[in-house]
Coordinates of C-alpha atoms (C1' of nucleotides) in Angstrom, one line a residue:
Chain M
M1 CA 5.6 6.9 9.9
A2 CA 2.6 8.8 8.9
Q3 CA 3.9 12.3 7.3
R4 CA 2.1 15.0 5.5
N5 CA 1.3 12.5 2.6
I6 CA 5.1 12.2 1.0
L7 CA 4.2 10.3 -1.9
Q8 CA 1.8 12.1 -3.2
F9 CA 4.4 14.1 -4.7
I10 CA 6.6 11.9 -5.6
I11 CA 4.0 10.8 -8.0
L12 CA 2.6 14.7 -9.2
G13 CA 6.6 14.8 -9.4
L14 CA 7.4 11.2 -11.5
I15 CA 4.0 12.5 -14.1
H16 CA 5.0 15.7 -14.0
E17 CA 8.3 14.7 -16.1
R18 CA 6.2 12.5 -18.5
P19 CA 3.0 10.8 -17.7
L20 CA 2.9 7.2 -17.2
T21 CA 0.8 4.1 -15.1
G22 CA 0.2 3.3 -11.8
Y23 CA 2.6 0.4 -13.0
D24 CA 5.9 2.4 -14.5
L25 CA 5.0 3.9 -11.2
T26 CA 5.6 0.6 -9.2
K27 CA 8.7 0.1 -11.4
A28 CA 10.1 3.6 -10.3
F29 CA 10.5 2.3 -6.9
D30 CA 13.2 -0.8 -8.3
N31 CA 15.3 2.5 -8.9
D32 CA 17.4 4.9 -7.4
I33 CA 14.7 6.5 -6.5
G34 CA 14.1 3.0 -4.6
E35 CA 17.2 4.9 -2.3
F36 CA 15.2 7.5 -0.5
W37 CA 11.6 5.9 -0.6
S38 CA 9.5 3.0 -1.4
A39 CA 5.7 2.1 -2.3
K40 CA 4.0 -0.9 -3.5
H41 CA 1.3 -1.2 -5.7
S42 CA -1.0 -1.6 -3.3
Q43 CA -0.9 2.2 -1.9
I44 CA -0.3 3.9 -5.6
Y45 CA -3.3 2.8 -6.9
P46 CA -5.5 3.8 -4.7
Q47 CA -3.6 7.2 -4.0
L48 CA -4.0 7.8 -8.4
K49 CA -7.4 8.0 -7.6
T50 CA -7.0 10.6 -4.4
L51 CA -5.2 12.7 -6.9
E52 CA -7.3 12.3 -9.8
A53 CA -10.5 12.8 -8.0
K54 CA -8.7 15.8 -6.7
A55 CA -8.5 17.2 -10.3
L56 CA -4.5 17.2 -9.9
L57 CA -4.0 14.5 -12.0
T58 CA -5.9 12.9 -15.3
H59 CA -5.8 9.5 -17.0
T60 CA -7.2 8.5 -20.4
D61 CA -6.7 5.2 -21.0
E62 CA -4.6 3.5 -23.3
V63 CA -5.3 -0.6 -25.2
T64 CA -2.3 -2.2 -25.8
G65 CA -2.9 -6.1 -28.3
E66 CA -6.9 -7.0 -28.2
K67 CA -8.5 -6.5 -24.4
L68 CA -5.1 -4.9 -22.1
T69 CA -6.0 -1.5 -20.7
R70 CA -4.0 0.6 -18.6
K71 CA -4.6 4.1 -17.6
R72 CA -1.8 7.3 -18.6
Y73 CA -2.1 10.0 -16.3
T74 CA -1.1 13.3 -16.7
I75 CA 0.1 15.7 -14.3
T76 CA -2.6 18.9 -14.0
E77 CA -2.2 22.5 -14.1
T78 CA -3.1 22.0 -10.1
G79 CA -1.3 19.1 -10.0
Q80 CA 1.7 21.0 -10.8
A81 CA 0.9 23.9 -8.6
L82 CA 0.7 21.3 -6.0
L83 CA 4.7 19.9 -7.1
N84 CA 6.2 23.1 -6.9
Q85 CA 4.7 24.5 -4.3
W86 CA 6.4 21.0 -1.7
L87 CA 9.8 22.0 -3.7
R88 CA 9.4 25.2 -2.6
A89 CA 8.5 24.8 1.3
P90 CA 11.5 24.6 3.6
T91 CA 11.8 20.8 4.0
P92 CA 12.5 19.1 7.7
E93 CA 15.1 17.4 8.7
S94 CA 15.0 13.4 8.5
H95 CA 16.0 12.2 11.5
N96 CA 14.4 9.3 10.1
G97 CA 17.3 6.9 9.4
K98 CA 15.5 3.8 11.0
D99 CA 18.0 1.2 11.2
E100 CA 17.9 -2.6 12.6
F101 CA 21.7 -3.5 12.0
V102 CA 22.9 -0.1 13.8
L103 CA 20.5 -1.1 17.0
K104 CA 21.4 -4.5 17.5
L105 CA 25.2 -3.4 17.1
Y106 CA 23.8 -0.9 20.9
F107 CA 22.5 -3.4 22.6
I108 CA 25.8 -5.7 22.1
Q109 CA 27.8 -3.7 24.9
Q110 CA 31.0 -5.9 24.3
Q111 CA 33.7 -5.1 22.2
N112 CA 35.1 -8.5 23.0
D113 CA 31.6 -10.5 22.2
P114 CA 32.1 -13.1 19.4
R115 CA 28.6 -12.4 17.7
L116 CA 30.4 -9.1 16.7
R117 CA 32.5 -10.3 14.1
P118 CA 30.3 -12.2 11.4
M119 CA 27.5 -9.8 11.8
L120 CA 29.8 -7.0 11.4
I121 CA 31.1 -9.3 8.6
E122 CA 27.7 -10.1 7.2
Q123 CA 26.6 -6.9 6.9
L124 CA 29.8 -6.1 5.2
M125 CA 28.9 -8.1 2.2
L126 CA 25.8 -7.0 1.5
H127 CA 26.7 -3.2 1.4
E128 CA 29.7 -3.8 -0.4
Q129 CA 28.1 -5.4 -3.4
R130 CA 25.0 -2.5 -2.7
L131 CA 27.6 0.0 -3.5
N132 CA 29.1 -2.0 -6.6
H133 CA 26.0 -1.9 -8.4
L134 CA 25.1 1.7 -7.7
T135 CA 29.0 2.6 -8.5
Q136 CA 28.0 1.2 -12.2
Q137 CA 25.0 2.4 -12.3
L138 CA 26.6 6.0 -11.9
T139 CA 29.2 5.9 -14.1
T140 CA 27.2 4.4 -17.0
K141 CA 24.3 6.3 -16.7
F142 CA 27.0 10.0 -16.0
P143 CA 30.4 8.5 -18.0
T144 CA 31.7 11.4 -18.3
G145 CA 30.3 12.9 -14.1
A146 CA 27.2 15.6 -14.4
N147 CA 25.1 16.3 -17.2
A148 CA 22.8 19.9 -16.8
T149 CA 20.1 18.3 -17.5
D150 CA 19.6 15.2 -15.2
F151 CA 21.4 16.3 -12.1
G152 CA 18.8 15.9 -9.5
H153 CA 19.8 12.0 -11.0
F154 CA 23.2 12.6 -10.4
L155 CA 22.7 14.5 -7.5
I156 CA 20.9 11.8 -6.2
L157 CA 22.8 9.0 -7.4
T158 CA 25.8 10.1 -6.0
H159 CA 24.7 10.4 -2.7
A160 CA 23.5 6.7 -2.9
V161 CA 27.2 6.2 -3.5
R162 CA 28.6 8.2 -1.1
R163 CA 26.3 6.3 1.6
E164 CA 26.6 2.5 0.8
R165 CA 31.3 3.8 0.9
D166 CA 30.8 5.8 3.8
Y167 CA 28.4 2.5 5.4
T168 CA 31.2 0.4 4.5
V169 CA 34.2 2.0 5.4
W170 CA 32.9 2.5 9.1
L171 CA 32.2 -1.4 9.4
Q172 CA 35.5 -1.9 8.6
D173 CA 36.5 0.5 11.2
A174 CA 34.4 -1.6 13.3
L175 CA 36.3 -4.5 12.4
H176 CA 39.8 -3.7 13.2
Q177 CA 39.3 -2.5 16.2
L178 CA 38.0 -6.0 17.8
Chain I
M1 CA 6.7 1.5 7.5
A2 CA 5.3 -2.4 9.3
Q3 CA 8.1 -4.3 9.9
R4 CA 8.4 -7.2 12.5
N5 CA 7.5 -4.7 15.3
I6 CA 11.1 -3.7 15.8
L7 CA 10.0 -1.5 19.0
Q8 CA 9.9 -4.3 20.7
F9 CA 13.3 -5.9 20.3
I10 CA 14.7 -2.5 21.4
I11 CA 12.5 -2.0 23.8
L12 CA 13.3 -5.4 25.2
G13 CA 17.5 -4.6 24.4
L14 CA 17.1 -1.5 26.4
I15 CA 15.8 -2.9 29.6
H16 CA 17.8 -5.6 29.9
E17 CA 20.8 -3.4 30.4
R18 CA 18.8 -2.0 34.0
P19 CA 15.8 -1.8 34.8
L20 CA 13.6 1.1 33.3
T21 CA 9.9 2.9 32.9
G22 CA 8.0 3.7 30.7
Y23 CA 9.0 7.2 30.9
D24 CA 12.3 6.0 31.2
L25 CA 12.2 4.2 27.4
T26 CA 10.5 7.5 25.6
K27 CA 13.3 9.5 26.3
A28 CA 15.9 7.3 25.3
F29 CA 15.2 8.2 21.6
D30 CA 15.5 11.4 22.5
N31 CA 19.4 10.5 22.2
D32 CA 21.7 8.8 20.5
I33 CA 19.6 5.6 19.9
G34 CA 17.0 7.6 18.7
E35 CA 18.9 8.9 15.4
F36 CA 18.1 5.4 14.3
W37 CA 14.6 5.0 15.7
S38 CA 12.6 7.0 17.3
A39 CA 9.3 5.8 18.8
K40 CA 6.1 8.2 21.0
H41 CA 4.9 7.2 24.7
S42 CA 1.4 6.6 22.7
Q43 CA 3.2 3.6 21.3
I44 CA 5.7 2.8 23.8
Y45 CA 2.7 2.0 27.0
P46 CA 0.6 0.1 25.0
Q47 CA 4.0 -2.9 23.6
L48 CA 4.8 -2.0 27.2
K49 CA 1.8 -3.9 28.0
T50 CA 1.5 -6.5 25.2
L51 CA 5.1 -7.8 26.3
E52 CA 3.9 -8.4 29.5
A53 CA 1.0 -10.1 28.6
K54 CA 3.8 -12.6 27.3
A55 CA 5.6 -12.8 29.4
L56 CA 8.6 -11.1 27.7
L57 CA 8.9 -8.6 31.0
T58 CA 7.1 -8.1 34.6
H59 CA 6.7 -4.5 36.0
T60 CA 6.6 -3.7 40.0
D61 CA 5.4 -1.1 40.9
E62 CA 7.5 2.1 42.7
V63 CA 6.1 5.6 44.7
T64 CA 7.7 8.6 44.7
G65 CA 6.5 11.2 47.6
E66 CA 3.3 10.5 48.2
K67 CA 0.8 9.5 45.5
L68 CA 3.0 8.7 41.9
T69 CA 3.5 5.6 41.0
R70 CA 5.5 4.1 38.4
K71 CA 5.7 0.9 37.1
R72 CA 9.6 0.0 36.4
Y73 CA 9.6 -3.1 34.7
T74 CA 11.8 -6.4 34.2
I75 CA 13.0 -8.4 31.5
T76 CA 12.2 -11.7 31.8
E77 CA 14.2 -15.2 30.6
T78 CA 11.9 -16.0 27.6
G79 CA 12.4 -11.8 27.3
Q80 CA 15.8 -12.6 26.9
A81 CA 16.0 -15.2 24.8
L82 CA 14.1 -13.4 22.8
L83 CA 15.9 -10.7 22.8
N84 CA 19.4 -13.4 21.9
Q85 CA 17.4 -15.0 18.7
W86 CA 17.1 -11.7 17.7
L87 CA 20.6 -10.4 18.4
R88 CA 21.7 -13.6 16.2
A89 CA 19.3 -13.6 13.5
P90 CA 20.5 -11.9 9.9
T91 CA 19.8 -8.2 9.4
P92 CA 17.6 -7.7 6.3
E93 CA 20.0 -5.1 4.9
S94 CA 17.5 -1.9 5.1
H95 CA 17.7 0.4 2.3
N96 CA 14.8 2.1 3.7
G97 CA 16.6 5.4 3.8
K98 CA 13.8 7.9 3.3
D99 CA 14.5 11.1 2.6
E100 CA 12.9 13.9 1.3
F101 CA 15.2 16.2 0.5
V102 CA 17.2 14.2 -2.0
L103 CA 13.5 13.2 -3.3
K104 CA 13.3 17.3 -3.9
L105 CA 16.8 17.3 -5.7
Y106 CA 15.6 14.9 -8.0
F107 CA 12.8 16.3 -9.0
I108 CA 14.6 19.4 -10.0
Q109 CA 16.3 18.1 -12.8
Q110 CA 17.9 21.7 -14.4
Q111 CA 21.4 22.6 -12.8
N112 CA 20.7 26.1 -13.4
D113 CA 18.0 26.3 -11.3
P114 CA 17.4 29.2 -9.3
R115 CA 15.6 26.6 -6.3
L116 CA 18.9 25.0 -6.0
R117 CA 21.0 26.6 -3.7
P118 CA 19.4 28.1 -1.6
M119 CA 17.7 24.4 -1.2
L120 CA 21.6 23.3 -0.2
I121 CA 22.2 25.8 2.1
E122 CA 19.6 25.5 3.8
Q123 CA 20.2 21.6 4.5
L124 CA 23.8 22.3 5.2
M125 CA 23.4 24.1 7.9
L126 CA 21.0 21.8 9.6
H127 CA 23.3 19.0 9.1
E128 CA 26.1 21.3 9.6
Q129 CA 24.1 21.7 12.7
R130 CA 23.4 18.2 14.0
L131 CA 27.0 16.8 13.2
N132 CA 29.0 20.0 15.4
H133 CA 26.2 18.5 18.1
L134 CA 27.0 14.6 17.4
T135 CA 30.9 15.0 17.6
Q136 CA 30.6 16.8 20.8
Q137 CA 28.5 14.3 22.2
L138 CA 31.5 12.0 20.9
T139 CA 34.3 13.6 22.5
T140 CA 32.4 14.6 26.1
K141 CA 31.4 10.7 25.7
F142 CA 34.7 9.1 24.2
P143 CA 37.1 11.1 24.8
T144 CA 40.2 9.0 24.4
G145 CA 38.3 6.8 21.9
A146 CA 36.4 3.4 21.6
N147 CA 35.9 1.5 25.3
A148 CA 35.4 -2.1 25.3
T149 CA 32.5 -2.3 27.8
D150 CA 29.7 0.9 25.5
F151 CA 31.5 -0.6 22.5
G152 CA 27.9 -0.9 21.5
H153 CA 27.2 2.7 22.2
F154 CA 30.2 4.0 20.5
L155 CA 30.1 2.3 17.7
I156 CA 26.2 4.3 17.3
L157 CA 27.8 7.7 17.3
T158 CA 30.9 7.5 15.5
H159 CA 27.9 5.8 12.6
A160 CA 26.1 9.2 13.3
V161 CA 28.8 11.2 13.4
R162 CA 30.1 9.9 9.7
R163 CA 26.7 9.7 8.1
E164 CA 26.5 13.4 9.4
R165 CA 29.4 14.3 8.0
D166 CA 29.8 12.7 4.3
Y167 CA 26.0 14.4 4.0
T168 CA 27.7 17.9 4.8
V169 CA 30.7 16.6 1.9
W170 CA 28.1 15.9 -0.4
L171 CA 25.8 19.0 0.2
Q172 CA 29.1 20.5 -0.3
D173 CA 30.3 19.2 -2.9
A174 CA 26.6 19.5 -5.1
L175 CA 26.7 23.0 -4.5
H176 CA 30.3 23.4 -5.2
Q177 CA 29.3 22.2 -9.1
L178 CA 26.6 24.8 -9.0
Chain F
dT1 C1' 0.8 -24.2 -24.3
dC2 C1' 3.4 -22.3 -20.2
dC3 C1' 5.8 -18.5 -18.2
dG4 C1' 7.2 -14.8 -16.6
dG5 C1' 6.3 -9.8 -16.7
dC6 C1' 1.9 -5.9 -18.1
dA7 C1' -1.5 -4.2 -15.8
dT8 C1' -4.6 -2.9 -12.1
dG9 C1' -7.4 -3.5 -7.8
dT10 C1' -9.1 -4.5 -2.8
dA11 C1' -9.3 -6.0 2.3
dA12 C1' -7.2 -6.6 6.1
dA13 C1' -3.5 -6.6 9.8
dC14 C1' 0.1 -3.3 11.6
dA15 C1' 2.6 0.3 12.0
dG16 C1' 2.9 4.8 13.2
dT17 C1' 1.7 10.2 14.2
dT18 C1' -1.1 13.6 15.8
dA19 C1' -4.7 14.4 19.3
dC20 C1' -6.8 14.0 23.5
dA21 C1' -6.8 13.8 29.0
dT22 C1' -5.5 13.2 33.6
dG23 C1' -3.0 14.4 37.5
dA24 C1' 1.8 14.6 40.4
dT25 C1' 6.3 16.3 41.9
dT26 C1' 9.8 19.5 42.0
dA27 C1' 12.7 23.6 41.3
dG28 C1' 13.0 28.8 41.2
Chain V
dC1 C1' 2.4 29.7 42.8
dT2 C1' 3.9 27.8 38.4
dA3 C1' 6.4 26.5 35.1
dA4 C1' 8.9 22.8 33.2
dT5 C1' 9.5 18.0 34.3
dC6 C1' 7.5 13.1 35.8
dA7 C1' 4.3 10.1 34.6
dT8 C1' 1.2 7.0 32.2
dG9 C1' -2.6 6.0 29.7
dT10 C1' -6.6 6.5 25.1
dA11 C1' -8.1 7.6 20.9
dA12 C1' -8.1 8.6 15.6
dC13 C1' -5.9 8.6 12.1
dT14 C1' -2.8 8.8 8.6
dG15 C1' 0.1 5.4 6.1
dT16 C1' 2.3 0.9 5.1
dT17 C1' 3.0 -4.6 4.4
dT18 C1' 1.4 -8.2 3.3
dA19 C1' -2.2 -11.1 0.9
dC20 C1' -5.8 -12.1 -1.9
dA21 C1' -8.4 -11.0 -6.4
dT22 C1' -8.1 -11.7 -11.4
dG23 C1' -6.9 -11.6 -16.8
dC24 C1' -3.5 -9.9 -20.6
dC25 C1' 0.3 -10.5 -23.7
dG26 C1' 4.4 -12.2 -25.4
dG27 C1' 8.4 -15.1 -26.8
dA28 C1' 10.2 -19.6 -25.6

DNA sequence: TCCGGCATGTAAACAGTTACATGATTAG
DNA sequence: CTAATCATGTAACTGTTTACATGCCGGA
């Protein structure tokens, strides 16, 4: 999935909100943002170096306790410019949606295949679980609906919720048709 | 996106239905299967070699016209066994869903940001277009609803349609909230 | 004291895209 | 004849994951 290094923009975007460490960035992908992109620390740390070399970020060393140091990165003006450029640019439609499970279904052609029902049920449980988790997130973070300030966050969460809800409905429909 | 070489299973799955050439396989990703996975010929041809080296496939040469030869691949018993093993195995839930557009929204926090509306409208048009195309596919390929034989194909298509419909509804909701 | 979380990095392997490269066949 | 499609391959590069590697800090 070689693209135009989307990761760099995500890093810039996150740091734009407030200065962050590599560790903070790594954690960010465990939360809602992880619903729509993922990255490991082994990809993040080198990328931070590259971005600093390009003067899109700068860092200052911080010390916790006696010895442990961390690097807190701040976005530069050039970095902000690049971020805005990315946001402004038209977004190519992502028909990436790689979904291993759906592919498996595709190869099981017979409606009466005995493997079908347990497979659908297994996925249904997984997605219902995820749906519950996301719904809970949404109601705790946005109990009164959309905020004016965290609107992007709100949109991303509602999208994730919708997506999972839709997935479960589709699975249930499929089960009913067996 | 290094995974456990899903591509090999897709190739095996497609060839399992009937013998195919590398070119046929490449084409397959332009159709509905392309909604849930993609691959270029530059990835497919080497993979076919590898699979043949592992005795999961065999090929016979065919000649069209005077000179042009193509390799038609057939799945072996070992290949079928591996395919079935994959189908049987539990599928890890795919929270891959990399979506560049949703990320952009996330970084635009202000509900009144003037960039928001045009961005949403642009995506809405793209996804509506795609939705129309998919709906048409569904009604032409399955005018009477699900078939007993092409059930997997039916499921994949309904899923793609749902996904796009859901996406457009979400975009419209977002627009109404501006 | 020990364990989980904080914190940062590198290396090797694999997956995927883009570009390079060549040639045959068919339909208009 | 000529353009689109058929047909197959390789090379270079980029992106992503897994594994290796190290050490500090705070709380139980």
